Short mmCIF file of C-alpha atoms and ligand atoms in Angstrom, two decimals:
data_model
loop_
_atom_site.label_atom_id
_atom_site.label_comp_id
_atom_site.label_asym_id
_atom_site.label_seq_id
_atom_site.Cartn_x
_atom_site.Cartn_y
_atom_site.Cartn_z
CA MET G 1 0.01 0.00 0.01
CA ASN G 2 1.34 3.41 -0.90
CA TYR G 3 0.22 5.64 1.93
CA LEU G 4 2.48 8.59 1.05
CA SER G 5 0.86 11.74 -0.29
CA ASP G 6 0.47 12.37 -4.00
CA ARG G 7 2.57 15.45 -3.39
CA ILE G 8 5.59 13.46 -2.32
CA ASN G 9 4.99 10.60 -4.74
CA LEU G 10 5.11 13.07 -7.61
CA LEU G 11 8.25 14.78 -6.37
CA ALA G 12 11.57 13.68 -7.93
CA GLU G 13 14.66 13.24 -5.76
CA SER G 14 17.27 15.99 -6.26
CA GLU G 15 19.58 14.45 -8.89
CA THR G 16 22.58 16.45 -7.76
CA LEU G 17 22.19 15.08 -4.25
CA ALA G 18 21.32 11.59 -5.52
CA MET G 19 24.54 11.39 -7.56
CA THR G 20 26.52 12.58 -4.56
CA ARG G 21 24.83 9.96 -2.37
CA ARG G 22 25.73 7.24 -4.92
CA SER G 23 29.35 8.36 -5.01
CA ARG G 24 29.51 8.38 -1.18
CA GLU G 25 28.08 4.84 -1.10
CA LEU G 26 30.66 3.60 -3.60
CA ARG G 27 33.43 5.31 -1.63
CA ALA G 28 32.22 3.60 1.58
CA GLN G 29 32.59 0.28 -0.28
CA GLY G 30 36.23 1.13 -0.89
CA PHE G 31 36.05 2.44 -4.50
CA ASP G 32 38.24 5.40 -5.40
CA VAL G 33 35.44 7.68 -6.61
CA ILE G 34 35.99 11.26 -7.77
CA ASN G 35 32.89 13.29 -7.08
CA LEU G 36 32.32 16.02 -9.65
CA SER G 37 28.57 15.94 -9.07
CA ILE G 38 28.00 18.27 -6.15
CA GLY G 39 28.27 21.98 -6.62
CA GLU G 40 30.16 23.25 -3.62
CA PRO G 41 33.44 25.10 -3.18
CA ASP G 42 36.23 22.87 -1.90
CA PHE G 43 37.66 25.84 0.03
CA ASP G 44 37.38 26.43 3.75
CA THR G 45 35.19 29.16 5.24
CA PRO G 46 37.31 32.31 5.88
CA ASP G 47 38.86 32.38 9.36
CA TYR G 48 37.30 35.68 10.42
CA VAL G 49 33.84 34.21 9.77
CA LYS G 50 34.67 31.10 11.81
CA GLU G 51 35.89 33.33 14.66
CA ALA G 52 32.59 35.20 14.68
CA ALA G 53 30.75 31.88 15.03
CA LYS G 54 32.97 30.79 17.91
CA ASP G 55 32.33 34.13 19.65
CA ALA G 56 28.61 33.67 19.15
CA ILE G 57 28.71 30.33 20.91
CA ASP G 58 30.70 31.81 23.80
CA GLN G 59 28.29 34.72 24.03
CA ASN G 60 25.37 32.29 24.28
CA PHE G 61 23.58 33.05 21.07
CA SER G 62 21.67 29.87 21.72
CA HIS G 63 18.05 30.97 21.62
CA TYR G 64 15.42 31.10 18.91
CA THR G 65 16.16 33.85 16.44
CA PRO G 66 13.58 36.26 14.96
CA VAL G 67 11.92 34.40 12.07
CA PRO G 68 13.19 36.73 9.29
CA GLY G 69 16.68 37.03 10.86
CA TYR G 70 18.48 39.17 13.43
CA PRO G 71 17.87 42.88 12.71
CA GLU G 72 21.65 43.48 12.48
CA LEU G 73 21.95 40.77 9.85
CA ARG G 74 19.02 42.08 7.81
CA GLN G 75 20.62 45.51 7.94
CA ALA G 76 24.03 44.11 6.95
CA ILE G 77 22.38 42.41 3.95
CA ALA G 78 20.58 45.63 2.98
CA ASN G 79 23.97 47.40 3.17
CA LYS G 80 25.56 44.66 1.04
CA LEU G 81 22.87 45.03 -1.63
CA LYS G 82 23.60 48.76 -1.76
CA ARG G 83 27.40 48.38 -1.67
CA ASP G 84 27.76 45.54 -4.19
CA ASN G 85 24.66 45.88 -6.35
CA GLY G 86 23.53 49.48 -6.04
CA LEU G 87 20.12 48.29 -4.82
CA ASP G 88 18.06 50.15 -2.20
CA TYR G 89 16.30 47.83 0.20
CA LYS G 90 15.24 48.42 3.79
CA ALA G 91 16.11 45.81 6.41
CA GLU G 92 12.37 44.93 6.64
CA GLN G 93 12.47 43.79 3.03
CA ILE G 94 15.07 41.10 3.74
CA VAL G 95 14.15 37.60 4.94
CA VAL G 96 17.00 35.38 6.11
CA SER G 97 16.53 31.62 5.72
CA THR G 98 18.24 28.27 6.03
CA GLY G 99 19.81 28.45 2.57
CA ALA G 100 18.96 29.97 -0.77
CA LYS G 101 17.02 26.77 -1.42
CA GLN G 102 14.57 27.67 1.34
CA SER G 103 14.34 31.26 0.11
CA LEU G 104 13.44 30.01 -3.37
CA ALA G 105 10.77 27.65 -1.96
CA ASN G 106 9.39 30.43 0.25
CA ALA G 107 9.10 32.85 -2.66
CA ILE G 108 7.47 30.29 -4.98
CA LEU G 109 4.97 29.12 -2.36
CA CYS G 110 4.07 32.71 -1.50
CA LEU G 111 3.54 33.76 -5.10
CA VAL G 112 2.08 31.03 -7.27
CA ASN G 113 -1.31 29.35 -7.20
CA PRO G 114 -2.03 25.88 -8.50
CA GLY G 115 -2.39 25.96 -12.28
CA GLU G 116 -0.42 29.17 -12.79
CA GLU G 117 2.55 29.14 -15.12
CA VAL G 118 6.16 29.65 -14.20
CA LEU G 119 8.53 30.45 -17.04
CA ILE G 120 12.02 29.00 -16.74
CA PRO G 121 14.93 29.14 -19.20
CA ALA G 122 16.52 25.71 -19.66
CA PRO G 123 19.04 24.65 -18.56
CA TYR G 124 17.87 25.57 -15.07
CA TRP G 125 18.94 24.62 -11.59
CA VAL G 126 17.67 21.17 -10.64
CA SER G 127 15.31 22.13 -7.80
CA TYR G 128 13.32 24.85 -9.59
CA LYS G 129 11.16 22.35 -11.46
CA GLU G 130 10.30 20.29 -8.41
CA MET G 131 9.55 23.34 -6.25
CA ILE G 132 7.11 24.52 -8.90
CA LYS G 133 5.51 21.10 -8.91
CA LEU G 134 5.15 21.19 -5.11
CA ALA G 135 3.32 24.50 -5.46
CA GLY G 136 0.93 22.83 -7.96
CA ALA G 137 1.99 25.27 -10.67
CA LYS G 138 2.97 24.52 -14.24
CA GLY G 139 6.58 24.87 -15.38
CA VAL G 140 6.97 26.29 -18.89
CA PHE G 141 10.49 25.90 -20.23
CA ILE G 142 12.25 27.95 -22.87
CA GLU G 143 15.36 26.50 -24.43
CA GLY G 144 18.69 28.21 -24.65
CA GLY G 145 21.08 25.99 -26.65
CA ILE G 146 24.85 25.66 -26.51
CA GLN G 147 25.17 27.67 -29.74
CA THR G 148 23.88 30.78 -27.89
CA ASP G 149 25.91 30.09 -24.71
CA PHE G 150 22.65 28.67 -23.31
CA LYS G 151 21.11 32.14 -23.30
CA VAL G 152 17.45 32.75 -24.07
CA THR G 153 16.31 35.87 -25.93
CA PRO G 154 13.77 38.50 -24.95
CA GLU G 155 11.71 37.38 -27.97
CA GLN G 156 11.54 33.84 -26.62
CA ILE G 157 10.39 35.15 -23.25
CA GLU G 158 7.78 37.42 -24.78
CA ALA G 159 6.43 34.59 -26.93
CA ALA G 160 6.10 32.25 -23.94
CA ILE G 161 4.21 34.69 -21.67
CA THR G 162 0.48 33.99 -21.41
CA PRO G 163 -2.24 35.46 -19.15
CA GLU G 164 -1.50 32.55 -16.78
CA THR G 165 2.20 33.42 -16.39
CA LYS G 166 2.89 34.45 -12.81
CA LEU G 167 6.61 34.08 -12.46
CA PHE G 168 9.86 33.99 -14.41
CA MET G 169 12.85 32.46 -12.64
CA PHE G 170 16.49 32.13 -13.59
CA SER G 171 20.02 32.14 -12.21
CA SER G 172 22.87 34.32 -13.45
CA PRO G 173 25.65 33.22 -13.19
CA CYS G 174 23.76 30.07 -14.16
CA ASN G 175 23.94 26.69 -12.56
CA PRO G 176 24.51 24.46 -14.59
CA SER G 177 25.85 26.34 -17.66
CA GLY G 178 27.96 29.09 -16.11
CA THR G 179 26.19 31.59 -18.37
CA VAL G 180 26.23 35.21 -17.21
CA TYR G 181 23.71 37.70 -18.55
CA SER G 182 25.13 41.16 -19.26
CA PHE G 183 23.51 44.43 -18.16
CA ASP G 184 22.18 45.02 -21.67
CA GLU G 185 20.70 41.54 -21.92
CA LEU G 186 18.98 41.98 -18.54
CA LYS G 187 17.71 45.37 -19.65
CA ALA G 188 16.13 43.72 -22.73
CA PHE G 189 14.42 41.18 -20.41
CA ALA G 190 13.24 44.05 -18.19
CA ASP G 191 11.70 45.79 -21.22
CA VAL G 192 9.65 42.65 -21.91
CA PHE G 193 8.48 42.36 -18.30
CA ALA G 194 7.54 46.05 -18.30
CA ARG G 195 4.87 45.08 -20.86
CA HIS G 196 3.57 42.26 -18.65
CA PRO G 197 2.90 43.69 -15.19
CA GLN G 198 1.43 40.43 -13.83
CA VAL G 199 4.79 38.62 -14.07
CA PHE G 200 7.10 38.45 -11.04
CA ILE G 201 10.79 37.60 -11.38
CA ILE G 202 12.94 35.41 -9.15
CA SER G 203 16.57 36.33 -9.72
CA ASP G 204 18.83 33.67 -8.21
CA GLU G 205 22.19 35.37 -7.66
CA ILE G 206 23.84 32.75 -5.45
CA TYR G 207 26.90 32.62 -7.78
CA GLU G 208 27.28 36.41 -7.81
CA ASN G 209 30.85 36.34 -6.49
CA ILE G 210 31.99 33.56 -8.82
CA ASN G 211 32.03 35.59 -11.99
CA PHE G 212 35.01 35.68 -14.34
CA ILE G 213 33.95 38.62 -16.48
CA GLY G 214 33.82 41.44 -13.97
CA LYS G 215 30.81 43.12 -12.53
CA HIS G 216 27.70 41.23 -11.53
CA HIS G 217 24.39 42.78 -12.60
CA SER G 218 21.01 42.18 -11.04
CA ILE G 219 17.72 42.47 -12.90
CA ALA G 220 16.48 44.25 -9.77
CA SER G 221 18.55 47.25 -10.95
CA PHE G 222 15.71 48.32 -13.21
CA GLU G 223 13.55 50.65 -11.12
CA ASN G 224 10.35 49.92 -13.00
CA LEU G 225 10.66 46.23 -12.08
CA ARG G 226 12.06 46.49 -8.57
CA ASP G 227 8.79 45.69 -6.79
CA ARG G 228 8.31 42.57 -8.86
CA VAL G 229 11.80 41.13 -8.48
CA ILE G 230 12.74 38.75 -5.69
CA VAL G 231 16.51 38.63 -5.31
CA ILE G 232 17.79 35.34 -3.91
CA ASN G 233 21.30 34.96 -2.56
CA GLY G 234 23.23 33.31 0.25
CA LEU G 235 26.59 32.43 1.72
CA SER G 236 27.00 28.90 0.36
CA LYS G 237 29.03 29.67 -2.73
CA GLY G 238 30.64 33.09 -2.34
CA PHE G 239 31.87 32.45 1.19
CA ALA G 240 32.35 28.66 0.95
CA MET G 241 29.71 28.06 3.61
CA THR G 242 27.45 25.38 2.15
CA GLY G 243 27.07 23.45 5.40
CA TRP G 244 26.29 26.52 7.52
CA ARG G 245 22.96 26.92 5.75
CA LEU G 246 22.27 30.57 5.24
CA GLY G 247 20.33 32.20 2.44
CA TYR G 248 18.29 35.34 2.06
CA MET G 249 15.84 37.11 -0.18
CA ALA G 250 15.11 40.75 -0.86
CA ALA G 251 11.65 41.66 -2.12
CA ASN G 252 8.82 44.13 -1.73
CA SER G 253 7.53 44.34 1.87
CA GLU G 254 4.38 42.38 1.14
CA ILE G 255 6.29 39.41 -0.26
CA ALA G 256 8.86 39.65 2.54
CA LYS G 257 6.10 39.53 5.17
CA ALA G 258 4.45 36.58 3.43
CA CYS G 259 7.73 34.64 3.44
CA ASP G 260 8.23 35.53 7.12
CA LYS G 261 4.75 34.09 7.86
CA LEU G 262 5.42 30.90 5.88
CA GLN G 263 8.83 30.36 7.43
CA GLY G 264 7.35 30.97 10.89
CA GLN G 265 5.11 27.94 10.41
CA ILE G 266 7.76 25.68 8.95
CA THR G 267 11.31 26.25 10.20
CA SER G 268 11.38 29.46 12.29
CA GLY G 269 14.51 31.62 12.05
CA ALA G 270 17.85 30.33 10.73
CA CYS G 271 20.58 29.06 13.08
CA SER G 272 21.69 31.70 15.62
CA ILE G 273 25.43 30.91 15.32
CA THR G 274 25.38 30.98 11.53
CA GLN G 275 23.52 34.30 11.55
CA ARG G 276 26.12 35.95 13.83
CA ALA G 277 28.87 34.73 11.49
CA ALA G 278 26.87 35.91 8.51
CA ILE G 279 26.87 39.50 9.81
CA VAL G 280 30.65 39.52 9.55
CA ALA G 281 30.57 37.93 6.10
CA MET G 282 28.00 40.40 4.80
CA ASN G 283 30.08 43.31 6.08
CA THR G 284 32.96 42.12 3.86
CA ASP G 285 33.37 43.86 0.55
CA PRO G 286 34.06 40.94 -1.86
CA ALA G 287 36.16 43.23 -4.06
CA GLU G 288 38.57 43.65 -1.15
CA SER G 289 38.45 40.12 0.23
CA THR G 290 41.61 38.10 -0.38
CA ASP G 291 39.74 34.87 0.50
CA ILE G 292 37.09 35.48 -2.16
CA ASN G 293 39.49 36.76 -4.81
CA MET G 294 41.80 33.81 -4.28
CA MET G 295 38.92 31.35 -4.57
CA VAL G 296 37.59 32.98 -7.76
CA GLU G 297 41.06 32.98 -9.34
CA ALA G 298 41.44 29.29 -8.48
CA PHE G 299 38.08 28.55 -10.15
CA ARG G 300 39.07 30.54 -13.22
CA TYR G 301 42.35 28.61 -13.47
CA ARG G 302 40.57 25.27 -13.14
CA ARG G 303 37.92 26.27 -15.66
CA ASP G 304 40.61 27.09 -18.22
CA LEU G 305 42.50 23.91 -17.42
CA ALA G 306 39.38 21.73 -17.67
CA ILE G 307 38.39 23.36 -20.95
CA SER G 308 41.86 22.86 -22.47
CA LEU G 309 41.92 19.19 -21.37
CA PHE G 310 38.39 18.51 -22.63
CA ARG G 311 39.19 20.14 -25.98
CA GLU G 312 41.48 17.13 -26.57
CA VAL G 313 38.57 14.72 -26.05
CA PRO G 314 36.60 14.03 -29.24
CA GLY G 315 32.84 14.46 -29.13
CA ILE G 316 32.78 16.93 -26.23
CA ARG G 317 31.25 20.26 -27.25
CA LEU G 318 31.76 23.13 -24.81
CA ASN G 319 30.70 26.69 -24.17
CA VAL G 320 33.05 28.87 -22.12
CA PRO G 321 31.30 29.44 -18.79
CA GLU G 322 31.68 32.97 -17.47
CA GLY G 323 30.73 32.19 -13.89
CA ALA G 324 29.88 29.49 -11.29
CA PHE G 325 32.07 26.37 -11.27
CA TYR G 326 30.61 23.93 -13.77
CA LEU G 327 31.21 22.80 -17.33
CA PHE G 328 28.10 21.75 -19.20
CA PRO G 329 29.30 19.94 -22.31
CA GLU G 330 27.03 18.59 -24.98
CA VAL G 331 27.75 14.89 -25.41
CA THR G 332 25.33 13.69 -28.10
CA ALA G 333 28.27 12.40 -30.17
CA TYR G 334 28.37 9.45 -27.74
CA PHE G 335 24.67 8.59 -27.97
CA GLY G 336 24.23 5.30 -29.82
CA LYS G 337 27.79 4.15 -29.06
CA SER G 338 28.50 1.02 -27.04
CA THR G 339 31.09 -1.13 -25.32
CA GLY G 340 30.44 -4.81 -24.70
CA ASP G 341 26.71 -5.11 -24.04
CA ARG G 342 26.45 -1.59 -22.69
CA ILE G 343 24.77 0.93 -25.02
CA ILE G 344 24.76 4.67 -24.34
CA LEU G 345 21.43 6.15 -25.33
CA SER G 346 21.32 9.26 -23.15
CA GLY G 347 23.28 11.54 -20.84
CA SER G 348 22.01 9.47 -17.91
CA ASP G 349 23.41 6.31 -19.49
CA LEU G 350 26.71 8.12 -20.01
CA CYS G 351 26.85 9.29 -16.37
CA ASP G 352 26.04 5.76 -15.13
CA TYR G 353 28.77 4.36 -17.40
CA LEU G 354 31.36 6.90 -16.17
CA LEU G 355 30.49 6.23 -12.54
CA ASP G 356 30.58 2.44 -12.93
CA THR G 357 33.72 2.19 -15.02
CA ALA G 358 35.76 5.39 -14.44
CA PHE G 359 34.51 6.03 -10.91
CA VAL G 360 33.77 9.66 -11.71
CA ALA G 361 30.42 11.04 -10.56
CA ILE G 362 28.81 13.71 -12.75
CA VAL G 363 25.18 14.75 -13.23
CA PRO G 364 23.09 14.15 -16.37
CA GLY G 365 21.82 17.28 -18.10
CA SER G 366 18.26 15.93 -17.92
CA ALA G 367 18.32 17.01 -14.27
CA PHE G 368 18.62 20.58 -15.55
CA GLY G 369 16.18 20.25 -18.45
CA THR G 370 18.88 19.79 -21.13
CA PRO G 371 19.31 16.06 -21.77
CA ASP G 372 21.99 16.48 -24.46
CA CYS G 373 24.50 17.70 -21.86
CA ILE G 374 26.20 16.55 -18.67
CA ARG G 375 27.25 18.74 -15.74
CA ILE G 376 30.81 18.56 -14.43
CA SER G 377 31.74 20.50 -11.30
CA TYR G 378 35.35 21.70 -11.32
CA ALA G 379 35.31 22.76 -7.67
CA VAL G 380 38.04 20.23 -6.86
CA SER G 381 41.82 20.41 -6.70
CA GLU G 382 43.88 20.62 -9.90
CA ASP G 383 45.28 17.10 -9.41
CA THR G 384 41.80 15.66 -8.89
CA LEU G 385 40.51 17.46 -11.94
CA ARG G 386 43.37 16.18 -14.13
CA GLU G 387 42.83 12.63 -12.90
CA ALA G 388 39.06 12.81 -13.41
CA ILE G 389 39.39 14.10 -16.98
CA LYS G 390 41.99 11.42 -17.75
CA ARG G 391 39.58 8.73 -16.52
CA ILE G 392 36.62 10.23 -18.39
CA SER G 393 38.64 10.49 -21.59
CA SER G 394 39.85 6.92 -21.36
CA ALA G 395 36.34 5.55 -20.62
CA LEU G 396 34.90 7.53 -23.54
CA SER G 397 37.56 6.22 -25.93
CA ASN G 398 36.25 2.69 -25.24
CA LEU G 399 32.84 3.61 -26.66
CA LYS G 400 32.58 2.61 -30.34
N1 LIG L 501 20.38 28.19 -6.39
C1 LIG L 501 21.36 27.65 -7.15
C2 LIG L 501 21.45 28.06 -8.58
C3 LIG L 501 22.26 26.75 -6.59
O1 LIG L 501 23.23 26.21 -7.34
C4 LIG L 501 22.15 26.40 -5.23
C5 LIG L 501 23.17 25.42 -4.68
N2 LIG L 501 22.74 24.47 -3.88
C6 LIG L 501 21.12 26.97 -4.49
C7 LIG L 501 20.26 27.86 -5.09
C8 LIG L 501 20.89 26.64 -3.05
O2 LIG L 501 21.92 27.10 -2.24
P1 LIG L 501 21.92 26.98 -0.66
O3 LIG L 501 23.07 26.12 -0.31
O4 LIG L 501 22.07 28.37 -0.16
O5 LIG L 501 20.59 26.40 -0.24
N1 LIG L 502 23.83 23.74 -5.78
C1 LIG L 502 24.56 22.53 -5.65
C2 LIG L 502 24.45 21.74 -6.92
O1 LIG L 502 23.77 22.14 -7.83
C3 LIG L 502 24.27 21.78 -4.40
C4 LIG L 502 23.40 20.57 -4.47
C5 LIG L 502 21.96 20.86 -4.25
O2 LIG L 502 21.65 21.59 -3.31
O3 LIG L 502 21.17 20.34 -5.01
O4 LIG L 502 25.09 20.74 -7.03
#
């Protein structure tokens, strides 16, 4: 008897986390698995942030926190949005959560009704689709192919908007493609949304700091849209704090209050210790932070290295990601090839094959709405990256 709710039965497991779980299981069995499936910096949290957390424990920050976050943290985030992004938000418009993931879920659940449409450029981050499903809404996907650096055009967006469209959501820098939208491209999107005042925009900026082309731009910069944009961000990527669990959103006061109410019934405020550490992190100007600059330079170096190594591998077609820490190659050249009785018909087959035979874990593009590709995280050391690409290349050369 299946007594679980339809809601949970319909929900897919997060494929990024599933691949990571499989690679951990294989490792526990003694296999030498290289995990390029999870997207998290391999760097340590900066020392000054760790010190702030230790102080918080000693100062007994051990009680429930205000649901939307400590006032000092909300103010520090408002200051950060002004300093780094030129955006004017009041502290009351910020809601702190247990990770950008929770902020995304809060915003979706507070905005969309069952049956409404949510427009998402593909490839998209794995959890968007399932969060939309949980809300009972309908995901409508617009394709950006590798030939356009996985970017969608304003014309595609305009053509996909219907009277049922409630929300448009995207990440820039993008997980999984590393695509970064320029100011002018965002302005062209904003011009489309100006013509459709019923559409809200979730702008996931979690990879803001990991950008190889200079300044990050937010679609919230356009004044005429500001009240309809929900900016999502957090500490996981930029400050190498994935396990600390801290995200936030900035939105109009009505949406912020709604998310506060929702969060108050589900998780309450985020961890007190993490929040005290987050105040210190948010008060750091990334442009002047040696920790952040060093990390970004390391990612840039590894990106270039991985691209040059993959260019030697036949059948791998790449864009040059301008942010985040993933490659998202198109691998259709391998579809239909085989070795022994193993036939590769899809990106999932290819990822299974690479895990089973090369012991390298990567995520199929189908998880991100683009089944012709696979996602490879290069947030690992140079030696690990070289070894992984050597193994992948050798396993691929056995496919005929
Ligand atoms: N959005 C994107 C695009 C991500 O890659 C991630 C990474 N997990 C998240 C949101 C969620 O981040 P967090 O760890 O803050 O929940
Ligand atoms: N954002 C990371 C990824 O895409 C973390 C995993 C997750 O939260 O799904 O791999």
